[in-house]
Amino acid sequence: AATLKVVAEAHNLTAGPQSAELALNIAPHNFVGRDATRSAPYMQTLNLAGSEHRTLESNLTLPSPRLWFPWSHGEPHLYQAQLTLTTYQLLITKPFGIRDIQATIEPGRWEWHLNGRRIFPKGSNYVSDFYLNRVIPEGLRRDLELARNANLDLLRVHAHIAPPDFYRLCDEQGVMVMCDFPLIWTYAFNLPPDDDIAFRASVQAQVEDMVRLLGSHPGIVLWSMHNEPPWTPA
């Protein structure tokens, strides 16, 4: 079985109190099968004061899950979380996958295990376009097809965050991702103390945003925080 941690942010954008029935169901996304929630979906009543913001967390057990694999080792099974505000007939869906990734990195030993199976990732750096506003899903699909035809099963998004479609397509096509935080070379060095504090706070806030935005993508198997910082020993 797999334990799912579901986190939702609720904002009341009105000045008065609001109440809604919240329902959560887990269903297959890219394969045929019955809903994973075998009993009635998880439900709760949500009461928010005017302008209130609340983080909702719940844990669900998914029996006998179908696991996500890269294309080189199996099928990239995906589920979707279906969150419904029944009072307002609002439905939000979020695809996700279930997989376990472990790496042993030490002198003379570099081993990867995915879902208990030892793998040897085969990857390349990747930049979709110099200008990200020119990136379209068709171009991303073409690039992923080229990567798979080259027998690659991992792409490193080099020193930037790619458009959301990239991570979605990697999940669907079974391509693993090394996700870089957009820090590269000497981004800030020997700053005055106040500037250094502000810079670090900005980085930490953006790292949280990055993980919150992308953390549910099963294709992301490795996070990199800084590309080639010059003060790091070889």
Short mmCIF file of C-alpha atoms in Angstrom, two decimals:
data_model
loop_
_atom_site.label_atom_id
_atom_site.label_comp_id
_atom_site.label_asym_id
_atom_site.label_seq_id
_atom_site.Cartn_x
_atom_site.Cartn_y
_atom_site.Cartn_z
CA ALA A 1 0.00 0.00 0.00
CA ALA A 2 1.00 3.64 -0.45
CA THR A 3 0.29 6.49 1.92
CA LEU A 4 -0.73 9.67 0.11
CA LYS A 5 -0.24 13.05 1.75
CA VAL A 6 -2.68 15.54 0.25
CA VAL A 7 -2.12 19.25 0.88
CA ALA A 8 -4.54 21.94 -0.31
CA GLU A 9 -4.50 25.70 0.18
CA ALA A 10 -7.89 27.29 0.81
CA HIS A 11 -8.40 31.06 0.52
CA ASN A 12 -11.62 32.88 1.26
CA LEU A 13 -11.50 35.85 -1.10
CA THR A 14 -14.65 37.40 0.35
CA ALA A 15 -15.09 39.56 3.45
CA GLY A 16 -17.74 37.30 4.96
CA PRO A 17 -17.65 33.71 6.24
CA GLN A 18 -17.95 30.89 3.72
CA SER A 19 -18.77 27.22 4.09
CA ALA A 20 -18.32 24.35 1.63
CA GLU A 21 -18.28 20.58 1.48
CA LEU A 22 -14.87 19.30 0.39
CA ALA A 23 -14.57 15.86 -1.25
CA LEU A 24 -11.42 14.07 -2.36
CA ASN A 25 -11.26 11.02 -4.62
CA ILE A 26 -8.30 9.17 -6.17
CA ALA A 27 -8.76 7.71 -9.65
CA PRO A 28 -6.61 6.24 -12.46
CA HIS A 29 -5.33 8.88 -14.87
CA ASN A 30 -3.68 7.09 -17.81
CA PHE A 31 -4.77 3.49 -17.35
CA VAL A 32 -8.03 1.60 -17.04
CA GLY A 33 -9.06 0.66 -13.53
CA ARG A 34 -11.60 1.37 -10.85
CA ASP A 35 -11.35 4.34 -8.55
CA ALA A 36 -8.62 3.82 -6.02
CA THR A 37 -10.86 5.12 -3.23
CA ARG A 38 -12.78 1.91 -2.61
CA SER A 39 -15.17 3.36 -0.07
CA ALA A 40 -16.88 6.74 -0.15
CA PRO A 41 -14.47 9.58 -1.01
CA TYR A 42 -12.85 11.51 1.80
CA MET A 43 -15.09 14.43 2.80
CA GLN A 44 -15.05 17.26 5.28
CA THR A 45 -16.87 20.52 5.91
CA LEU A 46 -14.76 23.60 5.35
CA ASN A 47 -15.62 26.76 7.28
CA LEU A 48 -13.57 29.89 6.59
CA ALA A 49 -13.89 33.31 8.14
CA GLY A 50 -13.70 36.37 5.93
CA SER A 51 -10.32 36.59 4.13
CA GLU A 52 -9.09 33.50 5.98
CA HIS A 53 -6.34 31.31 4.53
CA ARG A 54 -5.93 27.74 5.70
CA THR A 55 -3.71 24.80 4.75
CA LEU A 56 -5.57 21.51 4.69
CA GLU A 57 -3.71 18.22 5.07
CA SER A 58 -4.95 14.65 5.00
CA ASN A 59 -3.42 11.20 4.63
CA LEU A 60 -5.04 8.49 2.52
CA THR A 61 -4.06 4.86 2.01
CA LEU A 62 -3.97 3.57 -1.56
CA PRO A 63 -4.02 -0.24 -1.66
CA SER A 64 -1.95 -2.13 -4.24
CA PRO A 65 -0.90 0.93 -6.26
CA ARG A 66 0.39 0.73 -9.81
CA LEU A 67 3.86 2.23 -9.75
CA TRP A 68 5.38 4.85 -12.05
CA PHE A 69 8.37 3.65 -14.08
CA PRO A 70 10.43 5.39 -16.77
CA TRP A 71 9.79 4.11 -20.28
CA SER A 72 13.04 2.13 -20.19
CA HIS A 73 11.86 -0.01 -17.27
CA GLY A 74 8.06 -0.23 -17.44
CA GLU A 75 4.91 1.84 -17.65
CA PRO A 76 4.52 5.40 -16.30
CA HIS A 77 1.28 4.75 -14.40
CA LEU A 78 -0.40 7.95 -13.20
CA TYR A 79 -3.28 8.63 -10.85
CA GLN A 80 -5.22 11.83 -10.33
CA ALA A 81 -6.49 13.47 -7.19
CA GLN A 82 -9.96 14.89 -7.72
CA LEU A 83 -10.80 17.66 -5.26
CA THR A 84 -14.40 18.87 -5.32
CA LEU A 85 -16.03 21.80 -3.56
CA THR A 86 -19.54 20.41 -3.75
CA THR A 87 -21.20 23.63 -2.62
CA TYR A 88 -19.82 25.52 -5.62
CA GLN A 89 -19.61 22.63 -8.12
CA LEU A 90 -15.86 23.26 -8.45
CA LEU A 91 -13.63 20.35 -9.53
CA ILE A 92 -9.82 20.48 -9.42
CA THR A 93 -7.73 17.56 -10.70
CA LYS A 94 -4.04 16.95 -10.04
CA PRO A 95 -2.19 14.06 -11.75
CA PHE A 96 0.50 12.30 -9.73
CA GLY A 97 2.49 9.10 -9.69
CA ILE A 98 3.72 6.68 -7.04
CA ARG A 99 7.34 5.62 -7.07
CA ASP A 100 10.31 5.20 -4.75
CA ILE A 101 13.74 6.55 -5.69
CA GLN A 102 16.97 5.99 -3.74
CA ALA A 103 20.57 6.83 -4.53
CA THR A 104 23.74 5.67 -2.82
CA ILE A 105 26.53 8.12 -3.64
CA GLU A 106 29.91 7.58 -2.03
CA PRO A 107 33.52 7.17 -3.17
CA GLY A 108 33.69 4.38 -5.69
CA ARG A 109 29.97 3.70 -5.52
CA TRP A 110 27.07 5.39 -7.32
CA GLU A 111 23.91 3.31 -7.32
CA TRP A 112 20.33 4.21 -8.18
CA HIS A 113 17.29 2.16 -7.20
CA LEU A 114 13.82 2.89 -8.55
CA ASN A 115 10.94 0.98 -6.95
CA GLY A 116 13.53 -1.42 -5.54
CA ARG A 117 15.11 -2.08 -8.95
CA ARG A 118 18.66 -0.98 -9.67
CA ILE A 119 18.77 1.32 -12.70
CA PHE A 120 21.44 3.17 -14.65
CA PRO A 121 19.99 6.55 -15.72
CA LYS A 122 20.99 7.66 -19.20
CA GLY A 123 20.57 11.41 -19.58
CA SER A 124 21.49 14.71 -21.12
CA ASN A 125 21.29 18.42 -20.37
CA TYR A 126 18.19 20.05 -21.81
CA VAL A 127 17.11 23.60 -22.69
CA SER A 128 13.87 23.77 -24.68
CA ASP A 129 14.45 27.27 -26.11
CA PHE A 130 16.50 30.32 -25.26
CA TYR A 131 13.23 32.29 -25.00
CA LEU A 132 10.78 30.35 -22.86
CA ASN A 133 7.77 32.22 -24.25
CA ARG A 134 8.40 30.43 -27.56
CA VAL A 135 8.06 26.96 -26.02
CA ILE A 136 4.94 25.05 -27.09
CA PRO A 137 3.77 21.51 -26.20
CA GLU A 138 4.36 20.26 -29.74
CA GLY A 139 8.03 21.21 -29.53
CA LEU A 140 8.39 19.56 -26.14
CA ARG A 141 6.80 16.35 -27.43
CA ARG A 142 9.23 16.37 -30.39
CA ASP A 143 12.21 16.79 -28.04
CA LEU A 144 11.05 13.99 -25.76
CA GLU A 145 10.59 11.70 -28.74
CA LEU A 146 14.12 12.53 -29.91
CA ALA A 147 15.47 11.81 -26.42
CA ARG A 148 13.74 8.45 -26.22
CA ASN A 149 14.91 7.52 -29.72
CA ALA A 150 18.44 8.27 -28.50
CA ASN A 151 17.83 5.75 -25.68
CA LEU A 152 17.77 8.49 -23.01
CA ASP A 153 15.49 8.17 -20.00
CA LEU A 154 16.54 11.29 -18.04
CA LEU A 155 16.75 14.98 -18.94
CA ARG A 156 18.36 17.68 -16.84
CA VAL A 157 16.56 21.02 -17.13
CA HIS A 158 19.71 23.09 -17.01
CA ALA A 159 19.74 25.99 -14.50
CA HIS A 160 16.11 27.03 -14.99
CA ILE A 161 12.51 25.98 -14.41
CA ALA A 162 10.82 24.70 -17.56
CA PRO A 163 7.20 25.44 -18.55
CA PRO A 164 4.65 23.23 -16.72
CA ASP A 165 3.89 21.22 -19.87
CA PHE A 166 7.42 19.82 -19.85
CA TYR A 167 7.07 18.12 -16.46
CA ARG A 168 3.57 16.89 -17.32
CA LEU A 169 4.78 15.33 -20.58
CA CYS A 170 7.78 13.72 -18.86
CA ASP A 171 5.42 12.13 -16.33
CA GLU A 172 3.18 10.85 -19.14
CA GLN A 173 6.01 9.59 -21.35
CA GLY A 174 8.11 8.06 -18.60
CA VAL A 175 11.13 10.38 -18.74
CA MET A 176 13.00 11.08 -15.50
CA VAL A 177 14.00 14.66 -14.71
CA MET A 178 16.90 16.29 -12.90
CA CYS A 179 15.36 19.56 -11.71
CA ASP A 180 17.76 22.50 -11.38
CA PHE A 181 17.08 25.51 -9.23
CA PRO A 182 17.95 28.63 -11.29
CA LEU A 183 21.25 29.44 -9.58
CA ILE A 184 24.31 29.29 -11.82
CA TRP A 185 28.03 30.17 -11.31
CA THR A 186 28.75 33.23 -9.12
CA TYR A 187 25.22 34.46 -8.67
CA ALA A 188 26.00 36.44 -5.53
CA PHE A 189 29.35 36.48 -3.75
CA ASN A 190 30.87 38.61 -0.98
CA LEU A 191 27.69 40.63 -0.60
CA PRO A 192 27.28 43.20 2.17
CA PRO A 193 25.69 41.52 5.21
CA ASP A 194 22.21 43.00 4.70
CA ASP A 195 22.19 42.10 1.01
CA ASP A 196 23.41 38.58 1.79
CA ILE A 197 20.59 38.04 4.29
CA ALA A 198 18.02 39.29 1.77
CA PHE A 199 19.49 37.12 -0.99
CA ARG A 200 19.43 33.97 1.13
CA ALA A 201 15.85 34.65 2.23
CA SER A 202 14.80 35.09 -1.40
CA VAL A 203 16.49 31.83 -2.42
CA GLN A 204 14.88 29.86 0.41
CA ALA A 205 11.43 31.23 -0.40
CA GLN A 206 11.85 30.38 -4.09
CA VAL A 207 13.06 26.86 -3.26
CA GLU A 208 9.85 26.30 -1.27
CA ASP A 209 7.82 27.62 -4.20
CA MET A 210 9.67 25.30 -6.61
CA VAL A 211 9.05 22.18 -4.52
CA ARG A 212 5.42 23.14 -3.89
CA LEU A 213 4.91 23.68 -7.63
CA LEU A 214 6.71 20.58 -8.90
CA GLY A 215 7.00 18.16 -5.98
CA SER A 216 4.12 15.90 -7.05
CA HIS A 217 5.70 15.04 -10.41
CA PRO A 218 6.97 11.44 -10.25
CA GLY A 219 9.39 12.10 -13.12
CA ILE A 220 11.53 14.39 -10.95
CA VAL A 221 14.07 12.08 -9.31
CA LEU A 222 16.84 14.55 -8.47
CA TRP A 223 16.98 18.18 -7.33
CA SER A 224 20.03 20.38 -7.94
CA MET A 225 20.29 23.65 -6.00
CA HIS A 226 23.24 25.39 -7.71
CA ASN A 227 24.99 24.81 -11.03
CA GLU A 228 28.79 25.05 -10.83
CA PRO A 229 29.26 27.32 -7.81
CA PRO A 230 32.90 28.38 -8.16
CA TRP A 231 33.70 28.22 -4.43
CA THR A 232 32.75 24.55 -4.06
CA PRO A 233 35.80 22.23 -3.85
CA ALA A 234 36.14 19.87 -6.78
#
